[in-house]
PDB file of C-alpha atoms in Angstrom:
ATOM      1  CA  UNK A   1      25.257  -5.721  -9.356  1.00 69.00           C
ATOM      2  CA  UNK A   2      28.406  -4.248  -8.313  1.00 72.00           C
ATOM      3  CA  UNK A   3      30.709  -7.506  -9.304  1.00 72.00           C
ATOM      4  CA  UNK A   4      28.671  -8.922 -12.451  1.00 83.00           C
ATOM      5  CA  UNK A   5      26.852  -6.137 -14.764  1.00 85.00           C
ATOM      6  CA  UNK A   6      30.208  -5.339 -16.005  1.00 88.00           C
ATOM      7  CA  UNK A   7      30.885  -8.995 -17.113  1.00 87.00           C
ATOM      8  CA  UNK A   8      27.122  -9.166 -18.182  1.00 88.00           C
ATOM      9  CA  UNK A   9      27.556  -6.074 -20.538  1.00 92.00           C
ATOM     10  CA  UNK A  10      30.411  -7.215 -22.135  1.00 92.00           C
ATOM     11  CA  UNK A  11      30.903 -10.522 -22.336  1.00 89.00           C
ATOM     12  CA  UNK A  12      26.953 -11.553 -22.739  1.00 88.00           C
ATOM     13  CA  UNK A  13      25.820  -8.488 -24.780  1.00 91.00           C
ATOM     14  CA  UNK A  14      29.139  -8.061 -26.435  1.00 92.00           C
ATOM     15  CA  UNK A  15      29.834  -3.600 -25.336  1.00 93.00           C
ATOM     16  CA  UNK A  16      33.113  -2.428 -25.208  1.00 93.00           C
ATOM     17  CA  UNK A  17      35.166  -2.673 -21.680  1.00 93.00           C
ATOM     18  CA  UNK A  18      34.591   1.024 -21.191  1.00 94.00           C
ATOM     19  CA  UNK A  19      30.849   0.799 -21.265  1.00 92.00           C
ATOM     20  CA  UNK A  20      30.880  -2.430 -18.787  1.00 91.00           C
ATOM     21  CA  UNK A  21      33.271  -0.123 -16.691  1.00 92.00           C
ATOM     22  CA  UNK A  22      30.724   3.104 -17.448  1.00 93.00           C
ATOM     23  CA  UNK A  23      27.562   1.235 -16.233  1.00 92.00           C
ATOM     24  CA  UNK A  24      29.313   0.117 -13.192  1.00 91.00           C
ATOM     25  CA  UNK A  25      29.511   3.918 -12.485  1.00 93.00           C
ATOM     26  CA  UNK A  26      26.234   4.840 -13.235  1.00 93.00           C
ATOM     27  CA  UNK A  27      25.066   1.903 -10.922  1.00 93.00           C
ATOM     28  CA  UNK A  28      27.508   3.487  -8.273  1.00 93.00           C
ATOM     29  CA  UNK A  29      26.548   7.026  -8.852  1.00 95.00           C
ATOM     30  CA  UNK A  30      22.866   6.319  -8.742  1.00 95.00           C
ATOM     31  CA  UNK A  31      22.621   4.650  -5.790  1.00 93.00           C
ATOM     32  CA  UNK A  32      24.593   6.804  -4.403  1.00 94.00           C
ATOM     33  CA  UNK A  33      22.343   9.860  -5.129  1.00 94.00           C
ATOM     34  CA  UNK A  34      19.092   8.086  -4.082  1.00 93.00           C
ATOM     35  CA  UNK A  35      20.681   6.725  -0.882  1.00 91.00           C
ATOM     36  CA  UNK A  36      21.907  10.723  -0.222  1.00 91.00           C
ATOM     37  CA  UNK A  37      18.091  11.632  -0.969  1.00 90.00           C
ATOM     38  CA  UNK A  38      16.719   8.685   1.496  1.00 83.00           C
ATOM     39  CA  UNK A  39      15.751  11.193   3.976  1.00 85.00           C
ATOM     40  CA  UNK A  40      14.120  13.417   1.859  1.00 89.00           C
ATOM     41  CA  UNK A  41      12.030  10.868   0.180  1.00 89.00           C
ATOM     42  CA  UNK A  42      10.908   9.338   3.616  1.00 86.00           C
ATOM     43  CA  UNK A  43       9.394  12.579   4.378  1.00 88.00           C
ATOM     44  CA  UNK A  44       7.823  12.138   1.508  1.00 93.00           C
ATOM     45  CA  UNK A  45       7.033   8.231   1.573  1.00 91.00           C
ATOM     46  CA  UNK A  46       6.198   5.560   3.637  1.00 91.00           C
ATOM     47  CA  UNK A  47       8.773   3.373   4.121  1.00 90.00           C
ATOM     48  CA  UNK A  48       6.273   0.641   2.763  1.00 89.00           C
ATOM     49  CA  UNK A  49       5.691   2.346  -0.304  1.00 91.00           C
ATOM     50  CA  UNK A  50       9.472   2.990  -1.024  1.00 91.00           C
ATOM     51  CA  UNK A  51      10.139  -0.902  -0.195  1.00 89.00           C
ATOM     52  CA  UNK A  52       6.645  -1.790  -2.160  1.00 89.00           C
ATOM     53  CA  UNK A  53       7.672   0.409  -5.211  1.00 90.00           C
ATOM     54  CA  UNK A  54      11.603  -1.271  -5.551  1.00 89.00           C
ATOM     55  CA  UNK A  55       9.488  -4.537  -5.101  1.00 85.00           C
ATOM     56  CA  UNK A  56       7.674  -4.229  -8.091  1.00 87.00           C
ATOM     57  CA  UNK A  57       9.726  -2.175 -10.125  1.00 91.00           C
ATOM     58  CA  UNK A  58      13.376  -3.876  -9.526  1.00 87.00           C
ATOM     59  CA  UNK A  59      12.023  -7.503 -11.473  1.00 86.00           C
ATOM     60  CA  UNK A  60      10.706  -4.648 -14.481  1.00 90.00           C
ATOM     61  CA  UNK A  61      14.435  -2.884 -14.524  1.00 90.00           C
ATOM     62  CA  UNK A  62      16.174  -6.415 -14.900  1.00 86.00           C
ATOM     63  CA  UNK A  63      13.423  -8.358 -17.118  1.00 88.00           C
ATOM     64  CA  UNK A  64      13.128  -5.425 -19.475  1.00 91.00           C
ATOM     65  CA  UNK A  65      17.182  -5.058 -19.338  1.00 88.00           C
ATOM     66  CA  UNK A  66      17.731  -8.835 -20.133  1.00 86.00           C
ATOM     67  CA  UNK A  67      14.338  -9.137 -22.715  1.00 89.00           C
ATOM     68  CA  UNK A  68      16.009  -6.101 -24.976  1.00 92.00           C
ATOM     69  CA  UNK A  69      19.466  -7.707 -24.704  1.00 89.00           C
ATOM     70  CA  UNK A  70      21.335  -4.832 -25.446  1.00 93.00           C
ATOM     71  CA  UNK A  71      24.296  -3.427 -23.628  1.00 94.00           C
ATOM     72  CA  UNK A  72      22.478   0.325 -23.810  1.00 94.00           C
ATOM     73  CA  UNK A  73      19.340  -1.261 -22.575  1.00 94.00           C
ATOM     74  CA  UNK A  74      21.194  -3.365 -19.770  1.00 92.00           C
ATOM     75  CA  UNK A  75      23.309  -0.370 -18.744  1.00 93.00           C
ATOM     76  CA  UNK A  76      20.263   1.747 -18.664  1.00 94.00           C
ATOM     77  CA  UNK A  77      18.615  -0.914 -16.470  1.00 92.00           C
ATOM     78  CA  UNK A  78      21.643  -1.230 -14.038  1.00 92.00           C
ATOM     79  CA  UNK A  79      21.365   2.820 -13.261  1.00 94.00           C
ATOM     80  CA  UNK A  80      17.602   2.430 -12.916  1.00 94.00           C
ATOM     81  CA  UNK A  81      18.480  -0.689 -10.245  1.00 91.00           C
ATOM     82  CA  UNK A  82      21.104   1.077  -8.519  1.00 92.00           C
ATOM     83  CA  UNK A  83      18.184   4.362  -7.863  1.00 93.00           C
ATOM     84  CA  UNK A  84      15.678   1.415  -6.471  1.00 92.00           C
ATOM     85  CA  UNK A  85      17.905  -0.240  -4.130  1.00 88.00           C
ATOM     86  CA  UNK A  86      19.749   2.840  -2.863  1.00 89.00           C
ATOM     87  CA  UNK A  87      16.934   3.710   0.141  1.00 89.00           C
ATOM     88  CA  UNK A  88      16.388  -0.259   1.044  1.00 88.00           C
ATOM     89  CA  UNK A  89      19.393  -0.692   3.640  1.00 86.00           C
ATOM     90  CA  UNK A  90      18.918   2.450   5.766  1.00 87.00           C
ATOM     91  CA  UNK A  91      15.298   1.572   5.558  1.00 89.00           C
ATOM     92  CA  UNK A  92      16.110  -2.084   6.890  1.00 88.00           C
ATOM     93  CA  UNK A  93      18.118  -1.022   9.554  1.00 88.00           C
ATOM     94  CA  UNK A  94      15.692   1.609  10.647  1.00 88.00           C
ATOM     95  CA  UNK A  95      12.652  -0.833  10.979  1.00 89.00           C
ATOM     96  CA  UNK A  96      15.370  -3.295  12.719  1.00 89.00           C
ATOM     97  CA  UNK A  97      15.873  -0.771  15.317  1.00 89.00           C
ATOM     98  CA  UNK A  98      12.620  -0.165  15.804  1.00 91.00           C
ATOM     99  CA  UNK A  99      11.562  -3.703  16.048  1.00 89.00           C
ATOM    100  CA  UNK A 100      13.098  -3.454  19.478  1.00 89.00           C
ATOM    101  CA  UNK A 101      13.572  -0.065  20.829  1.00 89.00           C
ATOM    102  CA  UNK A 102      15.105  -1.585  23.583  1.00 91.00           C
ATOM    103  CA  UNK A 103      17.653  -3.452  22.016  1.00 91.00           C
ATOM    104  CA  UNK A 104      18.190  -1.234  18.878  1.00 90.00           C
ATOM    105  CA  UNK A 105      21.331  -1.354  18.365  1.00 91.00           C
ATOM    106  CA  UNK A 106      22.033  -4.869  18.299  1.00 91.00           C
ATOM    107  CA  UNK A 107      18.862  -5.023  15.735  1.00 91.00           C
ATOM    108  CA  UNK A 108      20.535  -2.870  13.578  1.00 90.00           C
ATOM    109  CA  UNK A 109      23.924  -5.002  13.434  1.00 92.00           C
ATOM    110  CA  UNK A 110      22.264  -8.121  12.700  1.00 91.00           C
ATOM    111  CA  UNK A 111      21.104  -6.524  10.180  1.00 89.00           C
ATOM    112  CA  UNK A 112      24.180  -5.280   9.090  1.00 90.00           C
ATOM    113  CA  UNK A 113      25.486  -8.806   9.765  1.00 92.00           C
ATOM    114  CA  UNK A 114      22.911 -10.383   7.058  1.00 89.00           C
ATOM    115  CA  UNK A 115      24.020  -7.512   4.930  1.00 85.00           C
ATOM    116  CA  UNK A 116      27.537  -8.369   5.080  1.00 88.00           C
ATOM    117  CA  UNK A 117      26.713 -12.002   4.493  1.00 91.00           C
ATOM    118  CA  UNK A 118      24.860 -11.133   1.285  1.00 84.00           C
ATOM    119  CA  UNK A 119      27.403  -8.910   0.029  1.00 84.00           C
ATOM    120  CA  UNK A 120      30.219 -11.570   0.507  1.00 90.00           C
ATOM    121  CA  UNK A 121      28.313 -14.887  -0.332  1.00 88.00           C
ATOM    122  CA  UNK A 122      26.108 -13.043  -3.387  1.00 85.00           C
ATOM    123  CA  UNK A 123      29.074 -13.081  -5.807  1.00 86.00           C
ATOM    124  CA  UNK A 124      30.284 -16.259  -5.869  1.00 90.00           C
ATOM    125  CA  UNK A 125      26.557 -17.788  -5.494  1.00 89.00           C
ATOM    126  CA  UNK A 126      25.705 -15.424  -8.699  1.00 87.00           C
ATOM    127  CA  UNK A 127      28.969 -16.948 -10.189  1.00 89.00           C
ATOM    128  CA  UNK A 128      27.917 -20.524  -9.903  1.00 91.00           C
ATOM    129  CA  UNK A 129      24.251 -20.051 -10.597  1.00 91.00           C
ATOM    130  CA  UNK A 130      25.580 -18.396 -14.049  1.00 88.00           C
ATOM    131  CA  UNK A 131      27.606 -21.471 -15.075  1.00 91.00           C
ATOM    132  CA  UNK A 132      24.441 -23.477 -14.569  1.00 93.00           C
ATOM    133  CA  UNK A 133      22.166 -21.044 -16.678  1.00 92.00           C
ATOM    134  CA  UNK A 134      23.465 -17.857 -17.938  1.00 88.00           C
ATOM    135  CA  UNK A 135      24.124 -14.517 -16.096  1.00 86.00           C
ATOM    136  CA  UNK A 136      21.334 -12.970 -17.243  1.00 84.00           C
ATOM    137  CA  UNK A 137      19.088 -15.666 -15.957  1.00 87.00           C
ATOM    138  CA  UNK A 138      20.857 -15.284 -12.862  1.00 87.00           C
ATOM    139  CA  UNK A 139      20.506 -11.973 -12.445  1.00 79.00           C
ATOM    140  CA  UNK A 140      16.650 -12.247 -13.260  1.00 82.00           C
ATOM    141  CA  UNK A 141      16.270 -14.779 -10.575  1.00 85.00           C
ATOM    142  CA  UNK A 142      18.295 -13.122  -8.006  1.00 82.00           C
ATOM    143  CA  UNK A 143      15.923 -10.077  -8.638  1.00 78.00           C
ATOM    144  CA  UNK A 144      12.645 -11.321  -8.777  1.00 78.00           C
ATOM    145  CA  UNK A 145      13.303 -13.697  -5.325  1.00 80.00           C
ATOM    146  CA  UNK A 146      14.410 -10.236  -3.870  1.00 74.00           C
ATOM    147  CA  UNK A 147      11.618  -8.569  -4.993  1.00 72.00           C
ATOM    148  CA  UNK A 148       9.809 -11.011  -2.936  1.00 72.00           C
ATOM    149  CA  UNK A 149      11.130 -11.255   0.254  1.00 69.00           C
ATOM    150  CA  UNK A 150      11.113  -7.540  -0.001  1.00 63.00           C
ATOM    151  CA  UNK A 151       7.286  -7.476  -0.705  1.00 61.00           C
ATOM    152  CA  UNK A 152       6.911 -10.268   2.530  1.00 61.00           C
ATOM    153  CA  UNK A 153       8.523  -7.934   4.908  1.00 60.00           C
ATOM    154  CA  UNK A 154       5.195  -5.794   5.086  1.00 60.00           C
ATOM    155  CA  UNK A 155       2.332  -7.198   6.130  1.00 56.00           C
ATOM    156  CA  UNK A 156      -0.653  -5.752   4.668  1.00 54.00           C
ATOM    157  CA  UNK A 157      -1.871  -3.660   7.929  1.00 46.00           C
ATOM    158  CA  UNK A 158       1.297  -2.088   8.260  1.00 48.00           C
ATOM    159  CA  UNK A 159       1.760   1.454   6.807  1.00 48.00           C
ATOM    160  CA  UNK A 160       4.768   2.888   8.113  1.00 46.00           C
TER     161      UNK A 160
END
């Protein structure tokens, strides 16, 4: 999100630079502010429901984003996005260090390794998925398969 809703906003839905630039923000901001309320909300929530709800409601943000193919619609859809995946790294790395009490900390930075990874190797694969289709059809796709995995990393009988 961070290195392609820009380029989606304006160059696919045709908004000024400044509102490519301001949705950008608002992606930044908002995940900021529901990363900064992660603790509270796990007091509040399971971690399966937090993961369960971005599941579901991450492919709804980007469908209905791209479907209304507008740049207010998009840019609303980006801050809505960057709320939903604010809480999912701490939560990762927590259940990774609790996989393995015993060998926590190395849990945690594989994580953090496959995190890194992501973050490095998403762009360009985004990049050349989007010459093949479109960039909103990549950004669908790279949604929904999260969605998914995210879903497959609780198995039904597990609550916490």
């Amino acid at each position: 999100m961070t290195d392609w809703s820009a380029l989606l906003i304006t160059r696919d839905l045709g908004a000024e630079p400044a509102q490519g630039a301001l949705a950008l923000t608002v992606f930044s901001l908002a995940m900021f502010l529901s990363r900064s309320c992660g603790d509270a909300t796990l007091l509040r929530f399971s971690e399966k429901r937090i993961v369960m709800a971005s599941s579901l409601l991450l492919p709804v943000a980007v469908l209905t984003g791209t479907l209304l193919h507008t740049p207010l619609a998009m840019s609303v859809s980006v801050a809505v996005i960057g709320l939903l995946v604010g809480p999912l790294f701490p939560v990762a790395i927590s259940r990774a260090g609790r996989s393995d009490p015993g060998r926590a900390a190395s849990m945690a930075a594989k994580v953090s390794v496959v995190g890194y990874i992501a973050y490095l190797a998403g762009p360009p694969f985004i990049g050349l998925a989007a010459e093949a289709v479109s960039l909103p059809v990549t950004f669908t796709l790279v949604i929904v398969l999260a969605a998914r995995e995210g879903r497959a990393g609780f198995p039904e009988q597990s609550d916490r």
